[in-house]
Every structure is written in C-alpha cells, then in structure tokens.
XYZ file of C-alpha atoms in Angstrom:
768
model
C 8.216 16.875 52.018
C 5.910 16.554 55.033
C 3.784 13.413 54.834
C 0.095 14.272 55.515
C -2.084 12.724 58.183
C -4.181 10.028 56.470
C -6.835 10.304 59.197
C -7.362 14.010 58.605
C -9.617 14.581 55.542
C -8.552 18.213 55.403
C -4.866 17.367 55.221
C -4.514 17.222 51.426
C -1.374 15.462 50.145
C 0.804 18.204 48.603
C 1.684 16.024 45.603
C -1.924 16.205 44.368
C -1.527 19.930 43.854
C 1.154 19.232 41.242
C -1.209 17.249 39.005
C -3.698 18.286 36.346
C -7.276 17.063 36.698
C -6.980 13.785 34.713
C -3.688 12.962 36.450
C -5.312 13.570 39.830
C -8.196 11.281 38.916
C -5.748 8.552 37.885
C -3.899 8.872 41.192
C -6.884 8.993 43.549
C -9.194 6.397 41.966
C -7.726 3.356 43.728
C -10.625 0.881 43.860
C -11.713 -1.338 40.997
C -10.266 -1.757 37.491
C -8.627 1.369 36.082
C -7.205 1.980 32.603
C -4.938 5.000 32.245
C -4.424 5.874 28.583
C -1.208 7.873 28.737
C -0.387 9.830 25.603
C 3.231 10.597 24.733
C 4.846 13.087 27.127
C 1.800 13.169 29.418
C 3.584 12.579 32.748
C 2.920 8.860 33.034
C 5.813 8.107 35.422
C 4.743 10.894 37.758
C 1.189 9.502 37.829
C 2.370 5.964 38.589
C 4.678 7.215 41.324
C 2.055 9.390 42.981
C -0.582 6.667 42.655
C 1.519 4.228 44.688
C 2.337 6.980 47.193
C -1.386 7.711 47.467
C -2.169 4.044 48.127
C 0.314 4.092 50.996
C -1.163 7.370 52.252
C -4.586 5.698 52.316
C -3.219 2.922 54.497
C -2.419 0.178 52.000
C 0.177 -2.325 53.196
C 3.245 -1.942 50.931
C 3.477 -5.755 50.776
C 0.003 -5.798 49.175
C 1.030 -3.622 46.222
C 2.337 -5.307 43.067
C 3.802 -2.985 40.435
C 5.092 -4.525 37.196
C 7.339 -2.772 34.687
C 9.283 -3.807 31.586
C 12.723 -2.508 32.494
C 14.837 -2.472 35.636
C 15.609 1.173 34.917
C 11.912 2.113 35.085
C 11.454 0.127 38.309
C 14.478 1.761 39.962
C 13.393 5.244 38.937
C 9.893 4.741 40.313
C 11.104 3.183 43.560
C 13.535 6.060 44.145
C 10.817 8.645 43.533
C 8.399 6.866 45.863
C 11.069 6.541 48.541
C 11.654 10.292 48.340
C 7.937 10.765 48.983
C 7.149 8.138 51.626
C 10.485 7.000 53.004
C 11.535 3.395 53.840
C 8.049 1.954 53.195
C 8.936 1.961 49.481
C 11.462 -0.830 50.082
C 8.641 -3.255 50.949
C 6.769 -2.804 47.670
C 6.646 -5.730 45.259
C 7.968 -3.669 42.374
C 10.091 -4.735 39.424
C 10.076 -6.286 35.973
C 7.757 -9.200 35.196
C 10.716 -11.559 35.276
C 12.239 -10.317 38.535
C 8.936 -10.321 40.442
C 7.791 -13.701 39.139
C 11.214 -15.243 39.804
C 10.812 -14.054 43.395
C 7.455 -15.850 43.619
C 8.912 -18.993 42.058
C 11.748 -19.087 44.623
C 9.034 -19.700 47.210
C 6.907 -22.103 45.168
C 9.178 -23.835 42.620
C 9.308 -27.169 44.454
C 5.607 -27.697 43.651
C 6.634 -27.773 39.977
C 9.555 -30.118 40.611
C 12.268 -27.421 40.574
C 14.632 -26.664 43.450
C 14.099 -23.316 45.182
C 17.623 -22.337 44.134
C 16.913 -23.006 40.440
C 19.326 -21.534 37.891
C 18.183 -18.872 35.439
C 19.604 -19.420 31.955
C 20.385 -16.293 29.986
C 20.242 -16.189 26.186
C 23.823 -17.433 25.776
C 23.169 -20.398 28.094
C 20.031 -21.309 26.142
C 21.784 -21.067 22.770
C 24.650 -23.217 24.023
C 22.248 -25.940 25.176
C 20.339 -25.831 21.876
C 23.619 -26.145 19.940
C 24.432 -29.265 21.972
C 21.008 -30.798 21.329
C 21.217 -30.099 17.578
C 24.603 -31.807 17.490
C 23.391 -34.798 19.518
C 20.401 -35.245 17.180
C 22.771 -35.146 14.161
C 20.880 -32.226 12.656
C 22.287 -29.601 10.302
C 22.946 -26.408 12.286
C 22.507 -24.412 9.078
C 18.913 -25.611 8.802
C 18.340 -25.530 12.548
C 20.135 -22.322 13.449
C 20.325 -22.052 17.263
C 19.184 -18.423 17.257
C 16.190 -19.207 15.059
C 15.276 -22.262 17.139
C 15.484 -20.329 20.411
C 13.400 -17.487 18.975
C 10.644 -19.867 17.869
C 10.674 -21.680 21.224
C 10.398 -18.322 22.997
C 7.509 -17.096 20.846
C 5.737 -20.427 21.336
C 6.082 -20.400 25.126
C 4.946 -16.783 25.321
C 1.706 -17.966 23.715
C 1.317 -20.605 26.455
C 2.251 -23.522 24.206
C 4.450 -26.136 25.888
C 6.640 -28.675 24.080
C 3.966 -31.346 24.596
C 1.273 -29.028 23.220
C 3.484 -28.181 20.267
C 4.183 -31.784 19.289
C 0.505 -32.709 19.445
C -0.527 -29.794 17.223
C -0.835 -30.986 13.617
C -0.927 -27.454 12.188
C 2.359 -26.454 13.863
C 4.013 -29.713 12.838
C 2.917 -29.176 9.245
C 4.368 -25.646 9.328
C 7.707 -27.148 10.358
C 7.604 -29.694 7.556
C 6.818 -26.986 5.029
C 9.733 -24.925 6.378
C 12.100 -27.910 6.104
C 12.549 -28.183 9.882
C 10.499 -31.310 10.757
C 12.590 -32.036 13.872
C 11.906 -28.703 15.568
C 9.443 -30.335 17.963
C 12.092 -32.881 18.992
C 14.548 -30.073 19.772
C 11.859 -28.230 21.759
C 11.092 -31.348 23.807
C 14.753 -32.119 24.454
C 15.466 -28.514 25.424
C 12.558 -28.398 27.894
C 13.567 -31.746 29.421
C 17.240 -30.783 29.754
C 16.401 -27.465 31.417
C 14.127 -29.262 33.882
C 16.741 -31.927 34.657
C 19.322 -29.198 35.260
C 17.003 -27.347 37.630
C 17.114 -24.376 35.305
C 14.596 -21.955 33.812
C 15.119 -19.591 30.913
C 13.443 -16.176 30.860
C 10.321 -17.550 29.179
C 10.065 -20.406 31.690
C 9.853 -17.853 34.496
C 6.644 -16.575 32.932
C 5.102 -19.846 31.822
C 5.939 -21.592 35.120
C 4.339 -18.764 37.091
C 1.204 -19.195 35.013
C 1.285 -22.983 35.471
C 1.671 -22.523 39.225
C -1.407 -20.311 39.431
C -3.381 -22.557 37.087
C -2.648 -25.976 38.614
C -2.348 -25.173 42.315
C -5.507 -23.424 43.618
C -4.045 -22.978 47.104
C -1.003 -21.175 45.697
C -3.203 -19.059 43.448
C -5.436 -18.173 46.415
C -2.382 -17.155 48.451
C -1.011 -14.708 45.914
C -4.415 -13.373 44.900
C -5.020 -12.366 48.500
C -1.455 -11.164 49.023
C -1.734 -8.563 46.265
C -4.706 -6.313 46.850
C -3.502 -3.776 44.299
C -1.945 -4.636 40.935
C -0.419 -2.089 38.553
C 1.026 -2.802 35.105
C 3.095 -0.242 33.221
C 3.337 -0.229 29.388
C 0.353 -2.565 29.213
C 0.290 -2.344 25.414
C 3.577 -4.284 25.384
C 2.367 -7.317 27.359
C 2.296 -10.717 25.671
C -0.258 -13.480 26.134
C 1.298 -15.138 29.182
C 1.939 -11.816 30.985
C -1.666 -10.869 30.355
C -2.963 -14.191 31.709
C -0.844 -14.018 34.888
C -1.850 -10.476 35.815
C -5.494 -11.248 35.078
C -5.362 -14.316 37.348
C -3.621 -12.515 40.218
C -6.076 -9.597 40.117
C -9.174 -11.813 39.871
C -10.199 -11.586 43.551
C -9.899 -7.873 44.393
C -9.985 -6.607 40.781
C -8.033 -3.538 41.873
C -5.973 -3.650 38.707
C -4.619 -0.507 37.124
C -3.052 -0.698 33.682
C -1.158 2.171 32.124
C -0.257 2.417 28.462
C -0.766 3.904 25.049
C -1.976 1.767 22.176
C -0.432 4.339 19.802
C 2.999 3.311 21.106
C 2.589 -0.465 20.741
C 5.654 -1.356 18.632
C 6.881 -4.735 19.877
C 4.728 -7.312 18.081
C 7.923 -8.987 16.846
C 8.725 -9.771 20.499
C 5.268 -11.232 21.110
C 3.470 -8.119 22.403
C -0.273 -8.264 21.813
C -1.957 -4.893 21.325
C -5.350 -6.548 21.849
C -4.589 -6.748 25.589
C -5.041 -2.996 25.990
C -7.677 -2.591 23.284
C -9.875 -5.220 24.960
C -9.250 -4.315 28.605
C -12.799 -3.045 29.090
C -14.127 -6.435 27.950
C -12.232 -8.226 30.711
C -13.523 -6.045 33.536
C -16.909 -4.492 34.153
C -17.197 -0.869 35.199
C -13.689 0.065 34.131
C -12.736 3.581 35.177
C -10.898 5.067 32.193
C -8.670 8.125 32.467
C -7.078 9.759 29.436
C -3.871 11.693 29.975
C -4.011 13.830 26.851
C -1.910 16.879 27.724
C 1.594 16.599 26.286
C 4.234 18.413 28.352
C 7.152 17.454 26.109
C 6.741 18.808 22.587
C 5.724 21.916 20.679
C 2.246 22.267 19.240
C 3.377 21.572 15.677
C 5.048 18.306 16.696
C 2.104 17.119 18.799
C -0.418 17.952 16.073
C 1.703 16.334 13.359
C 1.905 13.111 15.366
C -1.856 13.133 15.901
C -2.534 13.661 12.192
C -0.468 10.546 11.419
C -1.826 8.144 14.026
C -5.455 8.923 13.203
C -4.941 6.838 10.044
C -4.881 3.655 12.136
C -8.285 2.032 12.125
C -8.590 0.373 15.527
C -7.373 2.436 18.433
C -8.400 3.947 21.758
C -9.706 7.412 21.018
C -7.890 10.352 22.561
C -7.117 13.952 21.653
C -3.532 14.680 22.581
C -2.851 18.408 22.974
C -0.302 20.744 24.478
C -0.181 24.186 26.009
C 3.418 24.563 24.840
C 4.461 27.084 22.197
C 3.643 26.489 18.539
C 7.297 26.041 17.632
C 8.947 25.639 14.248
C 7.302 23.655 11.494
C 8.621 20.181 10.827
C 11.224 20.243 8.075
C 10.979 17.742 5.228
C 14.316 17.438 3.439
C 15.145 15.540 0.270
C 18.734 14.482 -0.465
C 20.148 12.934 -3.602
C 21.541 9.846 -1.840
C 21.703 8.377 1.644
C 25.260 9.690 1.993
C 24.061 13.193 1.138
C 21.272 12.757 3.668
C 23.810 11.929 6.379
C 26.059 14.850 5.396
C 23.073 17.194 5.551
C 22.175 16.029 9.073
C 25.769 16.412 10.280
C 25.959 19.922 8.825
C 22.635 20.875 10.393
C 23.859 19.748 13.797
C 26.956 21.949 13.445
C 24.866 24.948 12.406
C 22.329 24.513 15.217
C 25.082 24.046 17.797
C 26.790 27.237 16.691
C 23.666 29.351 16.320
C 21.925 28.267 19.515
C 24.941 27.227 21.646
C 23.609 23.699 22.094
C 25.494 20.642 23.383
C 25.811 17.465 21.294
C 23.397 15.614 23.582
C 20.579 17.928 22.455
C 20.478 16.017 19.140
C 19.264 12.538 18.241
C 19.281 10.759 14.892
C 16.647 8.026 14.595
C 16.388 5.360 11.901
C 14.305 2.278 11.127
C 17.091 -0.324 10.832
C 20.503 -0.766 12.451
C 22.230 -0.802 9.070
C 21.344 2.861 8.499
C 23.765 3.968 11.195
C 26.778 3.531 8.889
C 26.283 6.616 6.737
C 25.375 8.781 9.745
C 28.399 7.571 11.717
C 30.750 8.340 8.854
C 29.260 11.794 8.258
C 29.539 12.705 11.943
C 33.133 11.486 12.100
C 34.097 13.601 9.092
C 32.704 16.654 10.857
C 34.430 15.684 14.148
C 31.072 15.423 15.931
C 31.190 13.013 18.857
C 28.376 10.435 18.942
C 27.310 7.177 20.500
C 25.053 4.337 19.426
C 22.355 4.150 22.086
C 21.238 0.640 22.978
C 23.452 -0.923 20.317
C 26.888 -1.301 18.815
C 28.711 1.026 16.464
C 28.408 -0.191 12.873
C 32.023 -1.261 12.411
C 32.072 -3.021 15.806
C 29.240 -5.434 14.952
C 30.282 -9.066 14.684
C 29.094 -9.676 11.149
C 30.868 -6.511 9.969
C 34.099 -7.546 11.679
C 33.801 -10.993 10.067
C 33.623 -9.664 6.506
C 36.255 -7.004 7.212
C 38.556 -9.747 8.503
C 38.261 -11.571 5.175
C 39.074 -8.327 3.377
C 41.979 -7.548 5.704
C 43.453 -11.004 5.130
C 43.014 -10.573 1.376
C 45.044 -7.364 1.476
C 47.547 -8.580 4.076
C 47.938 -12.373 4.467
C 50.137 -11.831 7.531
C 47.200 -10.386 9.516
C 47.000 -13.208 12.084
C 44.073 -11.764 14.084
C 41.954 -11.625 10.942
C 42.989 -15.156 9.957
C 42.110 -16.657 13.343
C 38.723 -14.939 13.281
C 37.511 -16.318 9.957
C 39.436 -19.529 9.224
C 36.411 -21.499 10.384
C 33.613 -18.994 9.788
C 31.329 -19.838 8.157
C 31.997 -23.348 9.472
C 34.232 -25.379 7.171
C 35.322 -28.156 9.537
C 38.532 -26.529 10.801
C 38.081 -27.130 14.516
C 39.955 -25.902 17.587
C 42.345 -28.863 17.455
C 43.494 -27.979 13.933
C 43.758 -24.279 14.771
C 45.863 -25.042 17.848
C 48.159 -27.180 15.695
C 48.538 -24.300 13.238
C 49.501 -21.963 16.072
C 51.979 -24.496 17.463
C 53.587 -25.092 14.051
C 53.901 -21.347 13.457
C 55.651 -20.954 16.793
C 57.840 -24.015 16.329
C 59.013 -22.956 12.853
C 59.186 -19.259 13.810
C 56.881 -18.498 10.933
C 53.613 -16.645 10.368
C 50.385 -18.648 10.582
C 49.548 -17.825 6.961
C 52.752 -19.479 5.755
C 51.695 -22.686 7.501
C 48.125 -22.406 6.129
C 49.348 -21.665 2.584
C 51.553 -24.763 2.633
C 49.327 -27.081 4.640
C 50.195 -30.185 2.597
C 53.813 -29.881 3.797
C 52.821 -30.317 7.454
C 51.665 -33.877 8.255
C 51.089 -32.836 11.887
C 47.857 -31.181 10.722
C 46.406 -34.662 10.200
C 42.880 -34.906 8.799
C 42.474 -31.138 9.039
C 45.095 -30.498 6.340
C 42.764 -30.783 3.280
C 40.290 -28.320 4.794
C 43.061 -25.852 5.624
C 44.393 -26.242 2.086
C 40.960 -25.483 0.600
C 40.729 -22.368 2.755
C 44.182 -21.259 1.569
C 43.255 -21.784 -2.082
C 40.149 -19.653 -1.644
C 42.104 -16.834 0.015
C 44.827 -16.967 -2.661
C 42.149 -16.532 -5.329
C 40.937 -13.391 -3.541
C 44.490 -12.052 -3.287
C 44.996 -12.535 -7.019
C 42.037 -10.203 -7.705
C 43.316 -7.182 -5.772
C 45.043 -5.474 -8.699
C 42.374 -6.068 -11.348
C 39.241 -5.200 -9.366
C 38.093 -2.231 -7.352
C 37.158 -2.421 -3.680
C 33.463 -3.079 -4.245
C 33.874 -5.777 -6.881
C 36.373 -7.631 -4.726
C 34.397 -7.281 -1.483
C 31.201 -8.535 -3.140
C 33.039 -11.525 -4.574
C 34.514 -12.354 -1.157
C 31.138 -12.049 0.606
C 29.553 -14.479 -1.859
C 32.373 -17.009 -2.288
C 32.922 -17.451 1.441
C 29.153 -18.132 1.798
C 29.105 -15.498 4.555
C 26.345 -13.590 2.759
C 24.253 -16.720 2.224
C 24.733 -17.875 5.820
C 23.316 -14.594 7.085
C 20.563 -14.507 4.450
C 19.321 -17.958 5.480
C 18.826 -16.850 9.092
C 15.267 -15.506 9.098
C 15.169 -14.482 12.761
C 14.827 -10.769 13.548
C 18.505 -10.720 14.550
C 19.525 -12.674 11.448
C 17.723 -10.285 9.116
C 19.408 -7.349 10.849
C 22.862 -8.952 10.472
C 22.263 -9.587 6.772
C 21.144 -5.983 6.290
C 24.276 -4.778 8.059
C 26.586 -6.739 5.755
C 24.766 -5.550 2.634
C 25.050 -2.019 3.990
C 28.807 -2.508 4.393
C 28.939 -3.524 0.727
C 26.872 -0.426 -0.116
C 29.423 1.663 1.749
C 32.301 0.062 -0.134
C 30.495 0.744 -3.404
C 30.019 4.396 -2.458
C 33.743 4.564 -1.690
C 34.574 2.985 -5.065
C 32.301 5.405 -6.921
C 33.096 8.562 -4.938
C 34.332 11.021 -7.535
C 34.666 13.801 -4.957
C 37.644 12.081 -3.299
C 41.154 11.911 -4.694
C 41.923 8.644 -2.902
C 42.476 5.584 -5.111
C 39.527 3.183 -4.911
C 41.519 0.203 -3.650
C 40.422 -2.190 -0.947
C 43.522 -1.289 1.077
C 42.529 2.376 1.119
C 38.992 1.541 2.200
C 40.270 -0.617 5.060
C 42.592 2.193 6.104
C 39.629 4.563 6.394
C 37.672 2.020 8.453
C 40.611 1.485 10.822
C 40.860 5.234 11.413
C 37.096 5.461 12.012
C 36.990 2.654 14.565
C 40.079 3.823 16.426
C 38.417 7.167 17.119
C 35.625 5.474 19.110
C 37.827 3.477 21.492
C 38.081 4.183 25.221
C 35.571 7.024 25.186
C 33.705 8.040 28.317
C 30.135 6.710 27.953
C 28.802 9.777 29.807
C 30.454 12.283 27.465
C 28.531 14.954 25.598
C 27.622 13.329 22.286
C 24.936 13.040 19.622
C 22.667 10.027 20.115
C 22.133 7.585 17.245
C 19.565 4.842 17.649
C 16.840 2.776 16.073
C 13.337 4.049 16.716
C 12.601 0.947 18.786
C 15.488 1.892 21.095
C 14.236 5.475 21.403
C 10.945 4.620 23.110
C 10.729 6.359 26.464
C 13.415 8.934 25.565
C 13.174 12.570 24.506
C 15.509 15.065 22.838
C 15.284 18.763 21.956
C 16.256 18.199 18.295
C 15.418 14.992 16.408
C 16.273 13.881 12.873
C 14.447 10.874 11.409
C 16.365 9.390 8.477
C 15.395 7.099 5.627
C 11.732 8.017 5.310
C 11.266 6.065 2.104
C 8.814 3.443 0.929
C 10.066 -0.116 1.574
C 12.436 1.206 4.229
C 9.992 3.026 6.503
C 7.424 1.564 6.293
C 9.469 -1.587 5.953
C 8.857 -3.710 2.879
C 8.085 -6.620 5.223
C 5.257 -4.606 6.794
C 3.333 -4.091 3.561
C 1.742 -7.548 3.484
C -0.941 -6.901 6.098
C -2.883 -3.984 7.560
C -1.859 -4.980 11.107
C 1.849 -4.771 10.224
C 1.412 -1.448 8.439
C -0.415 -0.006 11.436
C 2.443 -1.087 13.705
C 4.874 0.713 11.385
C 2.690 3.807 11.663
C 2.772 3.539 15.465
C 6.548 3.297 15.195
C 6.591 6.540 13.203
C 4.346 8.107 15.853
C 6.860 7.106 18.524
C 9.670 8.655 16.460
C 7.860 11.978 16.036
C 6.979 12.226 19.715
C 10.607 11.885 20.833
C 11.175 15.488 19.679
C 10.728 18.357 22.096
C 11.472 21.496 20.065
C 12.568 20.649 16.517
C 11.981 17.753 14.124
C 13.457 17.090 10.696
C 12.237 14.313 8.381
C 14.805 13.149 5.818
C 14.645 10.929 2.784
C 16.872 10.179 -0.184
C 15.934 10.123 -3.862
C 18.251 7.159 -4.393
C 19.991 4.639 -2.172
C 22.561 1.940 -2.816
C 20.931 -1.458 -2.433
C 22.483 -4.785 -3.322
C 25.011 -3.319 -5.707
C 22.957 -0.756 -7.584
C 21.769 2.781 -7.041
C 18.028 2.368 -6.561
C 15.460 5.172 -6.980
C 13.424 5.778 -3.809
C 9.978 7.189 -3.204
C 9.207 9.230 -0.102
C 7.358 7.405 2.660
C 3.576 7.446 2.690
C 3.861 8.594 6.308
C 5.084 12.019 5.169
C 1.902 12.272 3.109
C -0.187 11.585 6.221
C 1.056 14.656 8.100
C -1.183 17.684 7.695
C 0.347 20.421 5.501
C -0.058 23.031 8.220
C 2.691 21.481 10.314
C 5.287 20.992 7.570
C 8.037 23.084 6.041
C 8.402 21.201 2.742
C 11.744 21.547 1.005
C 10.571 20.970 -2.578
C 12.887 23.294 -4.550
C 14.491 21.478 -7.465
C 11.833 18.829 -8.035
C 10.313 18.227 -11.412
C 6.568 18.114 -11.757
C 6.355 14.338 -12.213
C 8.750 13.491 -9.369
C 7.555 11.076 -6.656
C 7.428 13.715 -3.934
C 5.582 16.219 -6.086
C 3.073 13.490 -6.927
C 2.811 12.679 -3.250
C 1.978 16.264 -2.327
C -0.355 16.576 -5.295
C -2.293 13.662 -3.798
C -2.233 15.430 -0.448
C -3.624 18.650 -1.928
C -6.323 16.846 -3.875
C -7.420 15.127 -0.708
C -7.233 18.103 1.639
C -8.333 21.002 -0.600
C -10.407 19.349 -3.289
C -7.666 19.843 -5.860
C -7.852 23.647 -5.867
C -4.284 24.266 -4.716
C -1.168 23.011 -6.484
C 2.155 22.349 -4.862
C 3.784 25.110 -6.887
C 1.172 27.632 -5.774
C 1.410 26.485 -2.178
C 5.180 26.951 -2.042
C 5.585 29.754 -4.525
C 7.746 27.619 -6.793
C 7.591 28.583 -10.441
C 7.779 26.068 -13.258
C 11.210 27.417 -14.205
C 12.639 26.205 -10.873
C 11.335 22.665 -11.227
C 14.194 20.571 -12.538
C 15.148 16.959 -12.774
C 15.758 14.515 -9.983
C 19.238 12.965 -9.902
C 19.678 10.320 -12.567
C 19.956 6.903 -10.928
C 20.012 4.576 -13.929
C 22.347 1.662 -13.027
C 23.088 1.259 -16.779
C 24.366 4.839 -17.077
C 27.354 5.106 -19.417
C 30.011 7.736 -18.780
C 31.556 9.597 -21.731
C 34.875 11.150 -22.652
C 35.356 14.238 -20.471
C 39.037 14.845 -21.209
C 38.109 18.059 -23.034
C 35.695 19.305 -20.393
C 35.649 23.098 -19.970
C 33.777 25.753 -18.039
C 30.283 26.335 -19.434
C 29.700 22.727 -20.562
C 26.477 21.006 -19.548
C 26.998 17.500 -18.149
C 24.951 14.518 -16.988
C 26.207 12.716 -13.882
C 25.194 9.189 -12.883
C 23.991 10.225 -9.432
C 23.624 14.004 -9.438
C 21.821 14.467 -12.738
C 22.257 17.505 -14.994
C 24.625 20.324 -14.144
C 26.766 23.145 -15.503
C 30.555 23.234 -15.212
C 31.575 26.407 -13.370
C 35.361 25.954 -13.222
C 38.234 23.560 -14.000
C 41.410 23.394 -11.920
C 44.511 21.197 -11.603
C 46.519 19.199 -14.114
C 46.572 15.579 -15.379
C 45.228 13.133 -12.738
C 44.600 16.006 -10.341
C 42.083 17.818 -12.577
C 38.888 18.794 -10.758
C 35.658 20.312 -11.968
C 33.291 22.491 -9.954
C 29.787 21.650 -11.200
C 26.518 23.342 -10.281
C 23.891 20.563 -10.280
C 20.219 21.436 -10.626
C 18.557 21.412 -7.229
C 21.661 20.065 -5.436
C 24.148 22.949 -5.459
C 27.858 22.853 -6.254
C 30.064 19.769 -6.058
C 33.798 19.498 -6.722
C 34.572 16.278 -8.636
C 37.870 14.540 -9.355
C 37.629 14.018 -13.116
C 39.576 10.771 -13.311
C 36.894 9.162 -11.134
C 33.816 11.093 -12.285
C 30.997 9.051 -13.891
C 29.782 11.792 -16.160
C 29.238 12.709 -19.803
C 29.025 15.993 -21.745
C 25.536 16.554 -23.156
C 25.908 20.092 -24.645
C-alpha cells in the first residue's frame, strides 16, 4: 500500500475508504477524549489499527502513542497490521498488555520504590509457593488458609488499591476475616508483601499497584510519563479494574487525548475484578467526550443479531446502542429440549454430523459453548462415540484435569492395587502426613525386596525402616482395603461416591471457595454424575462395574494423546473463553435455571445482569447458525434432578426462534415459559399450541425424573405393552429380541422417539 503524503490535504489515506461512516469518525477524531462503543462483530480491531496508523500519518511520534490491550495475542495482531500499513515505525509504538507496558516503565523507575531495575516477576506458581511457605512458618492450617484462596483474595485486594498496611488497619476487612474463620489473613498478606519486596520481586498485581504508586508519590516521574504519552488508547475498556483505570486516567491527565474502546454488553469478568462502571461513567471523568457507536455487525445473520439485542435490552443500566446488520436474515435460532444432559450431548454430536454431510463443512466450523467447565464431559463423550475430533479451547480435556485424575487414581487403585502410578499420586492427597521421605522409603523397600509398592504399603507394620511414617501408611492401606472389599457388592457409582467422601477429597474441594476451587468441585461431582449415568445406562450391555467404567475412560483419554493442535476439530469451550472468537455454527448447552444463569448469580441484580451479558456474548459468537439446548433433567449430586429452561430463552423475541416444543405437556416448564412470553408480547391472545400448530393430542408427558421411582417385574414384557421408565417417561414396546440376559426391548417413548434397552438393566415398570 502506498503511504499518502501527510502534507497534501487532497491525498486521502486509502484505508479510510474501507471504513463505514462511524468507523471513519472513530479513526479520524484524534484530539480529546473519545469513547468508541464497539458492538459485537463491528470491526473494532480494524478501527484500532487504522486509528494508530492515522495518528502516524498525521505526524504523531510513535514513541508518544500508548496502546494498552488485555492479551499478547491482540497486541501482536494489531502491531502486525499496523506494520503492514506504515512499516518499521510500528516497532516504536508503546503497545502491549497492561502488565508488559507497565513492567517496561518500572524497569526504568523501580529504584525509586526500593526495587532493583532487574526485579523478578513472580508468576502464579511462584506466588503460591511463597504463600505456602508463609502459612507453614506461621503454623497455620493450610486447609483453612488454602494458598489459592489466599492468593486470590490478596490479588483482588491489591487490584482495588488496598495495600497490606491498608488492609490491616481496616476494621471492616479484619472483621470479615474473623467471621470467615481466617483471622490471620492480614498477617499472611503483610508477610507476603514484605518477602516479595526483600526478594526484589513483584507479582502480576504488584506491577499494576507499583506503577500507580510511582505516579502518585513521585510528581516528577508522573510528569515525565504524562508528557511522554500524548495519545493513550485502551482496548476492552469494560474489562479494566480499579487500578488499571486509575493509572490510565493519571497518565492521560495532561493531554486528555484518551481513546477507550469497549462494549458494556460484553463485560463478563467481574470475578477477576473488572469494574463495568469504568466504561459506564467515562463521560463523567472527561468533559466534551466524543462518542462514536459502532453498531453495524459484520459477523452474524439478522436473526442472530436481533435475538442478541432482544436479550441484552433487559439489562437496566447500559450504554444505549442499536446493533444492526446488512447480512442475510438467516435461519431462525433453534431451541431444543432433550430428556437428559447426555441426550443433549448426543443430539449436538448428531447435528454436527448431519450439518457436515449436508453442507460439506469442516469440524472447525462448529463450536460448543457451555457455562461451566464440568459440562464438557458429556459433550466430549458424545463426540468421541461419533468419532468427531475436538479440542478444549483455553482449557484441559475433562479427564486430563488434576482433580479428575486424583479421584480416578483412587478408583484405579481400588480395582488394581498393583497400579503404582495411581498409588504414588494419591498416597498423600488429600494430605495425610505421608511425606516425601516416607514415600522414598517405600520405593526403596519395594526395589530392595523386589516387590510391588502396594505389598509394602499393605504390610507397613512389618517394615521398621518406615519409622514414624508407618502408622500413617498403615491407615492409608486400611482405607484402601475397605474400598477393595466393596467392589463385588456395589456398582460403580455407589463405590465411587463412597471413595470420594471417605478420602475427604470431595470435602477438600468443597471447602475451597475460590473460583478455581468451585470449578474443581463441580468437575468432580460431574465425574460422579458420569459414573452414575454409566451405572444406570440400560441401553448398554456392558456390566456396570467400576473396572468397566475405568476401561472406557482409559480408551477415551488415549484417543486424545499426541494430536496436532492445529488439526481440523470441533471447538469446545466455556463462554468466558469464547470472547473475541467467532464460528459459523454455535451450540450453547445447558440453558437451564440455576446453571445458566448460575445459581450463584441469582442473589443480586448486578450478578444476574452479568450472566445476561455472558449469554449475549455466547449468542454473538455465531455467524450463520445458532442452537440453544437444555435438558429436562440432569444428574446432580447423585439424583436425577428436574430442570427448568433458562429465563434467557424467554427473553428472546419469538420472531427469531424455531421452538422445538413437540412432546411437551401443557403444564410443562417450557410451555409455561412460552405462555408467559405470549401473554407479555401479544396480550394473551395467542397460545403456544396455536403458534406452533401443535394439537392437544400431541402434548404428552415430560420424562419422569422421580429419584424414588421403583422399577417393576418386566420378565414377561411383550410387544404392545405400555411402560413407565425412570428417565424417559411413558412409552410403548414395539419389539422384543434376544434371549435370557441378552433380551432387548425397542420402546417408542412419547416425545423422545425409539430407544433400544437392555432389559436386565432397564429401570422400568409395566403400567398397562
């Protein structure tokens, strides 16, 4: 591209011709405070790139431009685009993440704060290790003061500009700690801050808070950087926390050429400290703000864009905008009900196969989004069964997560006491005082006696070399032997639940109330749900033993090893991980009350509105097709629990939905939901049945999900009988085949279609 002559007013930069009117305004208005409200799919990155290029075209010194992003990927992409436009000048821009740019400033100024210029940056693992040491030195219980929880609270505190000294002098915060049974938190915070300082080290939060302190306490330093940066730009401004907001405000105070770009409707990181008020109140901080709204969506079809808008309008406080698109109308958004979460996953997998075959699409055209990490299990298993390649984007495959491997190791050792890798993994987890010294002695004794480690563990009292560790090893062995004795009398789920409780693994995870801790607990309970589904699966001929379940898991996990990360595969991810991405076909799973929106978000309007913004983000990831899925029942904590469809489905205007309501009885939750919708939108004149052309004769029962369901004698079952199934509800037997233990029944269930059940496992009774 030829670079225009900045001194020739008639030489119009060619990049401006590629922009729509609002984009052009955002690029060319370079003086004074500017807020660019960038709706989903509105070309935000292009605007930021061209804006910086335009500044350089107008003669701005690249060293005077500060551009802050939240990810290295975003910074690299923008720098590469700018370099393609303007050449080597892009290398001189101060562009990067908040942490990388502020660390660069601190390298020049750190000595004023008492740090060496070559200070160390502690990552999360370094910080946790130091906190563990401090907890041990203070003789505190690491179950009460979990290092992850402590670090999370320290981080949140520092991001709100509260130092250790401030914290310890705040009576309200100290009282909170006493009420939470952690009265020594302030002491840990103080010790941690002091030890980092003595080591000449900063953690990620220190980089921010020390930059703020530098600007606040040293006027000459503040003056220097305020005059260095004539132009300040902040991407994803809705995601800034308090300290990021204060730093950028201070740096921009002299020239006030600050441009912030963001979308309040996509503010979804409050749990990380993001403060949506920063973008909502931007016009209060600066007079004469020039506001540009990028409202044209270039990504999605009209139905998807309009559906997203109809949802987000339910949030009370927001920056007004009318997102629209010139794209085609596209297909309506499908709403699909499944009997259980496993059926939901099977439906999605089957839909992907059908769409691939019909439209000749690659795997990467599809994404499955969900609210919590634990939901990936059922989708992963369904995709594997259909031989559909997939990857977990921004996370770890379900069976590769640490907490899952921990419980599986207990189960593996229960089934096979000679499994030495499993034994070494869990002999001291959760902590039971069997330290490295004792474990090394066990390994040495096993080698010396040419024996398996379990044989040493099981006979610990016979080995005096184990010293004081022997009683603890013996207690561990007794616990494992009790599990082994249960294998023949209990099914996989009963045994796995017992193991999870008796080892205290479940309680250890439950007690960790950090975001990560809650996720780990949910993952383990989801593993137990999966084992229960396996134990109650009457469509499979496989015996419901723990050994058979572990065999299936081993086959699953082996399939995912050594795969090329750039291969063509379906993308699975949490909605938080999906922000900034887009896919032609998107499935959103688990749209049920208490799951999405999360039960934890129903205590305040602010939390509920963040959940709604999260749903908005999920919808706007879709380019051409969107399917919303929910289950009528879901295994939770050992029982099949009835589920109600999410209120967010109700908030989408009817015109944009293809509602799959066949097979629902009049009083079902979803029918009631759409009745409410019709009453609100049409004054009660139109019923759901009229709207969809469903006659009363087609409205049948939802699957029965009573946990107290009692199966009956079905030994005399024959074609034509009417049956009631625990999960699938009422159905008619179409055919019987096989003999003895291999007898199977083909049953047509109302609203669910045909299922082939193995009768020796079927939880069913004859009702006619």
